[in-house]
XYZ file of C-alpha atoms in Angstrom:
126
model
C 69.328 53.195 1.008
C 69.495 49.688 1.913
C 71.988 47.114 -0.179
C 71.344 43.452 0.768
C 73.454 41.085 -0.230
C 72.451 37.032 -0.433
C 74.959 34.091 0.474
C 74.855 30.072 1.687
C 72.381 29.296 -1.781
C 73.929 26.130 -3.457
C 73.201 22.228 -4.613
C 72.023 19.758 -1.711
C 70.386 16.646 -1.659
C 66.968 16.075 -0.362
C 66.762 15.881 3.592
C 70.112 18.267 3.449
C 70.214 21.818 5.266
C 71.462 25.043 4.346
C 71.324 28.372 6.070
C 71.504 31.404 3.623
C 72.692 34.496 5.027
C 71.316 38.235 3.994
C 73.837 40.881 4.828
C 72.118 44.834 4.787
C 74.754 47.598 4.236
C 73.587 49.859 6.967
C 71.963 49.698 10.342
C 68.757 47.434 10.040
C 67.474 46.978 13.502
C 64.338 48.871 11.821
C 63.677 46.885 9.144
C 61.357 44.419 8.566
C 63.072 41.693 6.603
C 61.569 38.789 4.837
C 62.699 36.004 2.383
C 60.773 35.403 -1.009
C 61.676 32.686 -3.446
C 60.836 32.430 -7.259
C 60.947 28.942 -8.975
C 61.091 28.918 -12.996
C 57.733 29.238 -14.209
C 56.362 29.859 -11.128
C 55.568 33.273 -9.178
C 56.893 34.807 -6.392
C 56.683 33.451 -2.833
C 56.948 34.358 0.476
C 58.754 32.332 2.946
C 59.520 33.750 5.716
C 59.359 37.418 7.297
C 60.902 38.487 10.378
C 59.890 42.197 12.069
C 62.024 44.683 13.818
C 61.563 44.074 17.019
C 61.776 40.090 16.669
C 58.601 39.593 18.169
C 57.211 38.300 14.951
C 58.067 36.281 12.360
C 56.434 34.322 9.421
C 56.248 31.151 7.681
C 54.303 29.400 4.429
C 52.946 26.885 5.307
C 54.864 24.922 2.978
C 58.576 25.354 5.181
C 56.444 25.578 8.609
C 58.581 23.209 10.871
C 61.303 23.157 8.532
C 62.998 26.236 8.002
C 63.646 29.244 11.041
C 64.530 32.882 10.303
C 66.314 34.885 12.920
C 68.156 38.113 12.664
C 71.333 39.963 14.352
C 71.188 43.060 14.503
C 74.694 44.004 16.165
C 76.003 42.246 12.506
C 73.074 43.870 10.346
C 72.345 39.969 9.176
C 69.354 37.961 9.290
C 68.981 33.701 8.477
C 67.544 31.641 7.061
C 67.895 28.007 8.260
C 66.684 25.661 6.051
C 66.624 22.155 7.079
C 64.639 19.023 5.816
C 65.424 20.399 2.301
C 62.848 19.070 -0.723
C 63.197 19.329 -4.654
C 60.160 21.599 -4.067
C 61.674 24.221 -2.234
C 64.459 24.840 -5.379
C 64.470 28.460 -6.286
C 66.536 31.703 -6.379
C 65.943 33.271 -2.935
C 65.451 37.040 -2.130
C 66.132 39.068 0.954
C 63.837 41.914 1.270
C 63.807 44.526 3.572
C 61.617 47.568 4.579
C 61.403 50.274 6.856
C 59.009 49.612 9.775
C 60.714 51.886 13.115
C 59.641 48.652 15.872
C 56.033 49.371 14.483
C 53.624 46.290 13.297
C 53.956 42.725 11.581
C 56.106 41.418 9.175
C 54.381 41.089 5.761
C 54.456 37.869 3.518
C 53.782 39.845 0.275
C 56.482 41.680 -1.940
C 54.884 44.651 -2.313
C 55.153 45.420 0.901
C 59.470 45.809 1.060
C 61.038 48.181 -0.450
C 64.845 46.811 -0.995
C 65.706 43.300 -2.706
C 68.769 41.568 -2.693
C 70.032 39.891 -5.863
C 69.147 36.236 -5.150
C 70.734 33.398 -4.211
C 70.276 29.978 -5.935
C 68.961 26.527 -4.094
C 68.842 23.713 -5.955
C 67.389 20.101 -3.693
C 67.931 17.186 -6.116
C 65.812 14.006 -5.041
């Protein structure tokens, strides 16, 4: 069983960068791994979803152009860089991975992973 563990969150100023980190316990070079974010009073988001085989990855359209995910595998890791940074994007963010073996595209919904880190915190102020 998969234990992710979220790090790099924190308070920035609009236009600043961060890159949050999402350490997995185990070998994850077959997982599918996305990041989600929840603001208060708002739902659940997908941001960003990498697959296995790093052949695919994917963005909302609202961080298109301004935040990259990448993954090492050799350090069972995978990025976020977030760059261009707007109040809008504050919210906890979740790691999420999920089981996939190479096969198929990431997925942009929660549902669809089956193990959640414990969030990390962003906060843009304008």
């Amino acid at each position: 069983q998969a234990q992710l563990v979220e790090s790099g969150g924190g308070l920035v100023q609009a236009g600043d960068s961060l890159r949050l980190s999402c350490a997995a316990s185990g070998d994850m070079k077959m997982y599918s791994m996305g990041w989600f974010r929840q603001a208060p009073g708002k739902e659940r988001e997908g941001v960003s979803c990498i697959n296995s085989g790093v052949s695919n990855t994917y963005y909302a359209d609202s961080v298109k152009g301004r935040f990259t995910i990448s993954r090492d595998n050799a350090k069972n890791t995978v990025y976020l860089q977030m760059n261009s940074l707007k109040p809008e994007d504050t919210a906890v963010y979740y790691c999420a991975a999920v089981a996939t073996y190479g096969l198929g595209k990431c997925g942009s919904n929660g549902y669809e992973y089956d193990y959640w880190g414990q969030g990390t915190q962003v906060t843009v102020s304008s």
